[in-house]
Amino acid sequence: MNAPLDEQRRAELVASLGALRARIADACHAAGRDPHAVTLVAVTKTYPAGDVAILAGIGVLDIGENRDQEAAAKAAAVDELLTGTPAERRPRWHFIGQLQTRKCRSVATYAHAVHSLDRLELVDRLADAVTRAERAPLGVFVQLSLDGDPHRGGVLPADLAALADAVAGRPELRLRGLMAVAPLGADPDAAFADLQAASMRLRESHPDAVEISAGMSEDLEAALRHGSTHIRVGSALLGRRSPLIG
Ligand SMILES: *Cc1c(COP(=O)(O)O)cnc(C)c1O
């Protein structure tokens, strides 16, 4: 990597991280919440492994990716860049994109958590992949559809309980909570209020599934008003992605 460019990029990321942390702190303060209880997942899709290594160096260890091919290659490249770095200062990879059944085996080799489990056929596939990878249980957020359109990802509310029960029924998986993306053009506060209500209902049968993955660059304040524990932020931290690939 070119050292001066690397320094310049590091300075950019330090600055945008500072601004983002201030936004998170303000939003938490307004909602009467502790900012330390919120996990920032930095979404690095389309950005290089070098950016992930810089983020790890400045304390951002939760990294989100939405495509397996890109994530697997980047995880390997980051491993290389961070040779000699102790495990507790290495990234945790969060898979946040639509998951295809044929990608489960790969995702289970590097992911710390999957945020986008949204149908029954993925449950056994992922659990079997965890066994095959001989690894610790994989954290799972079930993705809920908030607009009733399953083409955009997410289980329909009517099917949520059965899906959550199936995840909880596999010891290779750990049901952590729910994830959602606010519908395009909808009021994010209304959407995230629905998500929080679904999370409360889920906890009646799965008391440990307390986490909520919600909020992106444009709507993280609304998500934090409605109990989000994991915000997934890309452009506000790394910069605007090309509209063709983002
Ligand atoms: C890209 C992406 C994000 C981050 O989006 P930004 O608007 O860049 O913050 C969050 N969640 C998912 C599922 C994504 O695909």
CSV table of N, CA and C in Angstrom, one decimal, residues 76-174:
chain,number,residue,atom,x,y,z
A,76,ALA,N,-10.0,-12.5,3.8
A,76,ALA,CA,-8.7,-13.1,3.6
A,76,ALA,C,-7.6,-12.1,3.5
A,77,ALA,N,-7.9,-11.0,2.7
A,77,ALA,CA,-6.9,-10.0,2.5
A,77,ALA,C,-6.7,-9.2,3.8
A,78,VAL,N,-7.7,-9.0,4.6
A,78,VAL,CA,-7.5,-8.3,5.8
A,78,VAL,C,-6.7,-9.1,6.8
A,79,ASP,N,-7.0,-10.4,6.8
A,79,ASP,CA,-6.2,-11.3,7.7
A,79,ASP,C,-4.7,-11.2,7.4
A,80,GLU,N,-4.4,-11.1,6.1
A,80,GLU,CA,-3.0,-10.9,5.6
A,80,GLU,C,-2.4,-9.6,6.1
A,81,LEU,N,-3.2,-8.5,5.9
A,81,LEU,CA,-2.7,-7.2,6.3
A,81,LEU,C,-2.5,-7.1,7.8
A,82,LEU,N,-3.3,-7.9,8.6
A,82,LEU,CA,-3.2,-7.8,10.1
A,82,LEU,C,-2.5,-8.9,10.7
A,83,THR,N,-1.6,-9.5,9.9
A,83,THR,CA,-0.8,-10.6,10.4
A,83,THR,C,-0.1,-10.1,11.7
A,84,GLY,N,-0.1,-11.0,12.7
A,84,GLY,CA,0.5,-10.6,14.0
A,84,GLY,C,-0.4,-9.8,14.9
A,85,THR,N,-1.5,-9.4,14.4
A,85,THR,CA,-2.5,-8.6,15.3
A,85,THR,C,-3.3,-9.6,16.1
A,86,PRO,N,-3.4,-9.4,17.5
A,86,PRO,CA,-4.1,-10.3,18.3
A,86,PRO,C,-5.6,-10.4,17.9
A,87,ALA,N,-6.2,-11.6,18.2
A,87,ALA,CA,-7.6,-11.8,17.8
A,87,ALA,C,-8.5,-10.7,18.3
A,88,GLU,N,-8.3,-10.2,19.5
A,88,GLU,CA,-9.3,-9.2,20.0
A,88,GLU,C,-9.2,-7.9,19.2
A,89,ARG,N,-8.2,-7.7,18.4
A,89,ARG,CA,-8.1,-6.4,17.6
A,89,ARG,C,-8.3,-6.7,16.1
A,90,ARG,N,-8.9,-7.9,15.8
A,90,ARG,CA,-9.2,-8.2,14.4
A,90,ARG,C,-10.7,-8.0,14.2
A,91,PRO,N,-11.1,-7.8,12.9
A,91,PRO,CA,-12.5,-7.5,12.6
A,91,PRO,C,-13.4,-8.7,12.8
A,92,ARG,N,-14.7,-8.4,13.2
A,92,ARG,CA,-15.7,-9.4,13.2
A,92,ARG,C,-16.6,-9.1,12.0
A,93,TRP,N,-16.8,-10.1,11.1
A,93,TRP,CA,-17.5,-9.9,9.9
A,93,TRP,C,-19.0,-10.2,10.1
A,94,HIS,N,-19.8,-9.2,9.7
A,94,HIS,CA,-21.3,-9.3,9.7
A,94,HIS,C,-21.8,-9.4,8.3
A,95,PHE,N,-22.5,-10.5,8.0
A,95,PHE,CA,-23.1,-10.7,6.7
A,95,PHE,C,-24.5,-10.1,6.7
A,96,ILE,N,-24.7,-9.0,5.9
A,96,ILE,CA,-25.9,-8.2,6.0
A,96,ILE,C,-26.8,-8.3,4.7
A,97,GLY,N,-26.3,-9.0,3.7
A,97,GLY,CA,-27.0,-9.0,2.4
A,97,GLY,C,-27.9,-10.2,2.2
A,98,GLN,N,-28.6,-10.1,1.1
A,98,GLN,CA,-29.5,-11.3,0.8
A,98,GLN,C,-28.6,-12.5,0.6
A,99,LEU,N,-29.0,-13.6,1.3
A,99,LEU,CA,-28.2,-14.8,1.4
A,99,LEU,C,-28.8,-15.9,0.5
A,100,GLN,N,-27.9,-16.4,-0.4
A,100,GLN,CA,-28.3,-17.5,-1.2
A,100,GLN,C,-27.9,-18.8,-0.5
A,101,THR,N,-28.7,-19.8,-0.7
A,101,THR,CA,-28.4,-21.1,-0.1
A,101,THR,C,-27.0,-21.6,-0.4
A,102,ARG,N,-26.6,-21.4,-1.7
A,102,ARG,CA,-25.3,-22.0,-2.0
A,102,ARG,C,-24.1,-21.2,-1.5
A,103,LYS,N,-24.4,-20.1,-0.8
A,103,LYS,CA,-23.3,-19.3,-0.2
A,103,LYS,C,-23.2,-19.6,1.3
A,104,CYS,N,-24.1,-20.3,1.9
A,104,CYS,CA,-24.1,-20.5,3.3
A,104,CYS,C,-22.7,-21.2,3.8
A,105,ARG,N,-22.2,-22.1,3.0
A,105,ARG,CA,-21.0,-22.8,3.4
A,105,ARG,C,-19.8,-21.8,3.5
A,106,SER,N,-19.7,-20.9,2.5
A,106,SER,CA,-18.7,-20.0,2.6
A,106,SER,C,-18.9,-19.0,3.7
A,107,VAL,N,-20.1,-18.4,3.8
A,107,VAL,CA,-20.3,-17.4,4.9
A,107,VAL,C,-20.0,-17.9,6.3
A,108,ALA,N,-20.3,-19.2,6.5
A,108,ALA,CA,-20.0,-19.8,7.8
A,108,ALA,C,-18.6,-19.9,8.2
A,109,THR,N,-17.7,-19.7,7.2
A,109,THR,CA,-16.2,-19.9,7.4
A,109,THR,C,-15.7,-18.6,8.0
A,110,TYR,N,-16.3,-17.4,7.7
A,110,TYR,CA,-15.7,-16.1,8.2
A,110,TYR,C,-16.6,-15.3,9.0
A,111,ALA,N,-18.0,-15.5,8.9
A,111,ALA,CA,-18.9,-14.6,9.5
A,111,ALA,C,-19.0,-14.7,11.1
A,112,HIS,N,-19.1,-13.6,11.8
A,112,HIS,CA,-19.3,-13.6,13.2
A,112,HIS,C,-20.8,-13.6,13.4
A,113,ALA,N,-21.6,-13.0,12.5
A,113,ALA,CA,-23.0,-12.9,12.6
A,113,ALA,C,-23.6,-12.8,11.2
A,114,VAL,N,-24.8,-13.3,11.0
A,114,VAL,CA,-25.6,-13.1,9.8
A,114,VAL,C,-26.8,-12.3,10.2
A,115,HIS,N,-27.0,-11.2,9.5
A,115,HIS,CA,-28.2,-10.3,9.9
A,115,HIS,C,-29.4,-10.5,9.0
A,116,SER,N,-29.3,-11.4,8.0
A,116,SER,CA,-30.3,-11.4,6.9
A,116,SER,C,-30.9,-12.8,6.7
A,117,LEU,N,-31.0,-13.6,7.8
A,117,LEU,CA,-31.6,-14.8,7.6
A,117,LEU,C,-33.1,-14.6,7.5
A,118,ASP,N,-33.7,-15.0,6.3
A,118,ASP,CA,-35.1,-14.6,6.1
A,118,ASP,C,-36.0,-15.7,5.6
A,119,ARG,N,-35.5,-17.0,5.6
A,119,ARG,CA,-36.4,-18.1,5.2
A,119,ARG,C,-35.9,-19.4,5.7
A,120,LEU,N,-36.8,-20.3,5.9
A,120,LEU,CA,-36.6,-21.6,6.6
A,120,LEU,C,-35.5,-22.4,6.0
A,121,GLU,N,-35.4,-22.4,4.6
A,121,GLU,CA,-34.4,-23.3,4.0
A,121,GLU,C,-32.9,-22.9,4.4
A,122,LEU,N,-32.8,-21.6,4.8
A,122,LEU,CA,-31.4,-21.2,5.2
A,122,LEU,C,-31.0,-21.8,6.6
A,123,VAL,N,-31.9,-22.1,7.4
A,123,VAL,CA,-31.6,-22.5,8.8
A,123,VAL,C,-30.7,-23.7,8.8
A,124,ASP,N,-31.2,-24.8,8.2
A,124,ASP,CA,-30.4,-26.0,8.2
A,124,ASP,C,-29.1,-25.9,7.4
A,125,ARG,N,-29.2,-25.2,6.3
A,125,ARG,CA,-28.0,-24.9,5.5
A,125,ARG,C,-26.9,-24.3,6.3
A,126,LEU,N,-27.3,-23.2,7.0
A,126,LEU,CA,-26.3,-22.4,7.8
A,126,LEU,C,-25.8,-23.3,9.0
A,127,ALA,N,-26.7,-23.9,9.7
A,127,ALA,CA,-26.3,-24.7,10.8
A,127,ALA,C,-25.4,-25.9,10.4
A,128,ASP,N,-25.7,-26.5,9.3
A,128,ASP,CA,-24.8,-27.6,8.8
A,128,ASP,C,-23.4,-27.0,8.4
A,129,ALA,N,-23.5,-25.8,7.9
A,129,ALA,CA,-22.2,-25.2,7.4
A,129,ALA,C,-21.3,-24.8,8.7
A,130,VAL,N,-22.0,-24.5,9.8
A,130,VAL,CA,-21.2,-24.2,11.0
A,130,VAL,C,-20.6,-25.4,11.5
A,131,THR,N,-21.3,-26.5,11.5
A,131,THR,CA,-20.7,-27.8,11.9
A,131,THR,C,-19.5,-28.1,11.0
A,132,ARG,N,-19.7,-28.0,9.7
A,132,ARG,CA,-18.6,-28.3,8.8
A,132,ARG,C,-17.4,-27.4,9.0
A,133,ALA,N,-17.6,-26.2,9.4
A,133,ALA,CA,-16.5,-25.2,9.6
A,133,ALA,C,-15.8,-25.4,10.9
A,134,GLU,N,-16.4,-26.3,11.8
A,134,GLU,CA,-15.8,-26.6,13.1
A,134,GLU,C,-15.5,-25.3,13.9
A,135,ARG,N,-16.6,-24.5,14.0
A,135,ARG,CA,-16.4,-23.2,14.6
A,135,ARG,C,-17.5,-23.0,15.7
A,136,ALA,N,-17.3,-21.8,16.4
A,136,ALA,CA,-18.3,-21.5,17.5
A,136,ALA,C,-19.7,-21.2,16.8
A,137,PRO,N,-20.7,-21.3,17.6
A,137,PRO,CA,-22.1,-21.0,17.1
A,137,PRO,C,-22.1,-19.6,16.4
A,138,LEU,N,-22.9,-19.5,15.3
A,138,LEU,CA,-23.0,-18.3,14.5
A,138,LEU,C,-24.2,-17.5,15.0
A,139,GLY,N,-23.9,-16.2,15.2
A,139,GLY,CA,-25.0,-15.3,15.6
A,139,GLY,C,-25.9,-15.0,14.4
A,140,VAL,N,-27.2,-15.0,14.7
A,140,VAL,CA,-28.2,-14.8,13.7
A,140,VAL,C,-29.2,-13.8,14.1
A,141,PHE,N,-29.4,-12.8,13.2
A,141,PHE,CA,-30.6,-11.9,13.3
A,141,PHE,C,-31.5,-12.3,12.2
A,142,VAL,N,-32.8,-12.5,12.5
A,142,VAL,CA,-33.8,-12.8,11.5
A,142,VAL,C,-34.2,-11.5,10.9
A,143,GLN,N,-34.2,-11.4,9.5
A,143,GLN,CA,-34.6,-10.2,8.9
A,143,GLN,C,-36.1,-10.2,8.6
A,144,LEU,N,-36.7,-9.1,9.1
A,144,LEU,CA,-38.2,-8.9,9.0
A,144,LEU,C,-38.5,-8.0,7.9
A,145,SER,N,-39.4,-8.3,7.1
A,145,SER,CA,-39.9,-7.4,6.0
A,145,SER,C,-40.9,-6.4,6.7
A,146,LEU,N,-40.7,-5.1,6.4
A,146,LEU,CA,-41.5,-4.1,7.0
A,146,LEU,C,-42.5,-3.5,6.0
A,147,ASP,N,-42.4,-4.0,4.8
A,147,ASP,CA,-43.3,-3.4,3.8
A,147,ASP,C,-44.2,-4.5,3.1
A,148,GLY,N,-44.1,-5.8,3.6
A,148,GLY,CA,-44.9,-6.8,3.1
A,148,GLY,C,-44.4,-7.3,1.7
A,149,ASP,N,-43.3,-6.8,1.2
A,149,ASP,CA,-42.8,-7.2,-0.1
A,149,ASP,C,-41.6,-8.1,0.1
A,150,PRO,N,-41.8,-9.4,0.0
A,150,PRO,CA,-40.7,-10.3,0.3
A,150,PRO,C,-39.5,-10.2,-0.7
A,151,HIS,N,-39.8,-9.6,-1.9
A,151,HIS,CA,-38.7,-9.5,-2.9
A,151,HIS,C,-37.5,-8.7,-2.4
A,152,ARG,N,-37.8,-7.8,-1.5
A,152,ARG,CA,-36.7,-6.9,-1.0
A,152,ARG,C,-36.0,-7.5,0.2
A,153,GLY,N,-36.3,-8.8,0.5
A,153,GLY,CA,-35.7,-9.5,1.6
A,153,GLY,C,-36.5,-9.3,2.9
A,154,GLY,N,-36.4,-10.3,3.7
A,154,GLY,CA,-37.1,-10.3,5.0
A,154,GLY,C,-38.3,-11.2,5.0
A,155,VAL,N,-38.5,-11.8,6.2
A,155,VAL,CA,-39.6,-12.7,6.3
A,155,VAL,C,-40.9,-11.9,6.6
A,156,LEU,N,-42.0,-12.3,6.2
A,156,LEU,CA,-43.3,-11.6,6.5
A,156,LEU,C,-43.6,-11.8,7.9
A,157,PRO,N,-44.2,-10.8,8.5
A,157,PRO,CA,-44.5,-10.8,10.0
A,157,PRO,C,-45.2,-12.1,10.4
A,158,ALA,N,-46.1,-12.6,9.5
A,158,ALA,CA,-46.9,-13.8,9.9
A,158,ALA,C,-46.0,-15.0,10.0
A,159,ASP,N,-44.9,-15.0,9.4
A,159,ASP,CA,-44.0,-16.2,9.4
A,159,ASP,C,-42.8,-16.1,10.3
A,160,LEU,N,-42.7,-15.0,11.0
A,160,LEU,CA,-41.6,-14.7,11.8
A,160,LEU,C,-41.4,-15.7,13.0
A,161,ALA,N,-42.5,-16.0,13.7
A,161,ALA,CA,-42.3,-16.8,14.9
A,161,ALA,C,-41.8,-18.2,14.6
A,162,ALA,N,-42.3,-18.8,13.5
A,162,ALA,CA,-41.9,-20.1,13.1
A,162,ALA,C,-40.4,-20.1,12.7
A,163,LEU,N,-40.0,-19.0,12.0
A,163,LEU,CA,-38.6,-19.0,11.6
A,163,LEU,C,-37.7,-18.8,12.8
A,164,ALA,N,-38.1,-17.9,13.7
A,164,ALA,CA,-37.2,-17.7,14.9
A,164,ALA,C,-37.1,-19.0,15.7
A,165,ASP,N,-38.2,-19.8,15.8
A,165,ASP,CA,-38.2,-21.0,16.5
A,165,ASP,C,-37.2,-22.0,15.9
A,166,ALA,N,-37.2,-22.0,14.5
A,166,ALA,CA,-36.3,-22.9,13.8
A,166,ALA,C,-34.9,-22.6,14.1
A,167,VAL,N,-34.6,-21.3,14.1
A,167,VAL,CA,-33.2,-20.8,14.4
A,167,VAL,C,-32.8,-21.3,15.8
A,168,ALA,N,-33.7,-21.0,16.7
A,168,ALA,CA,-33.4,-21.3,18.1
A,168,ALA,C,-33.3,-22.8,18.3
A,169,GLY,N,-33.9,-23.6,17.5
A,169,GLY,CA,-33.8,-25.0,17.6
A,169,GLY,C,-32.5,-25.7,17.1
A,170,ARG,N,-31.6,-24.9,16.6
A,170,ARG,CA,-30.3,-25.4,16.1
A,170,ARG,C,-29.2,-24.9,17.0
A,171,PRO,N,-28.5,-25.7,17.8
A,171,PRO,CA,-27.5,-25.3,18.7
A,171,PRO,C,-26.3,-24.6,18.0
A,172,GLU,N,-26.2,-24.9,16.7
A,172,GLU,CA,-25.0,-24.3,15.9
A,172,GLU,C,-25.3,-22.8,15.7
A,173,LEU,N,-26.5,-22.3,15.9
A,173,LEU,CA,-26.9,-20.9,15.6
A,173,LEU,C,-27.3,-20.3,16.9
A,174,ARG,N,-27.1,-19.0,17.1
A,174,ARG,CA,-27.5,-18.3,18.3
A,174,ARG,C,-28.4,-17.2,17.8
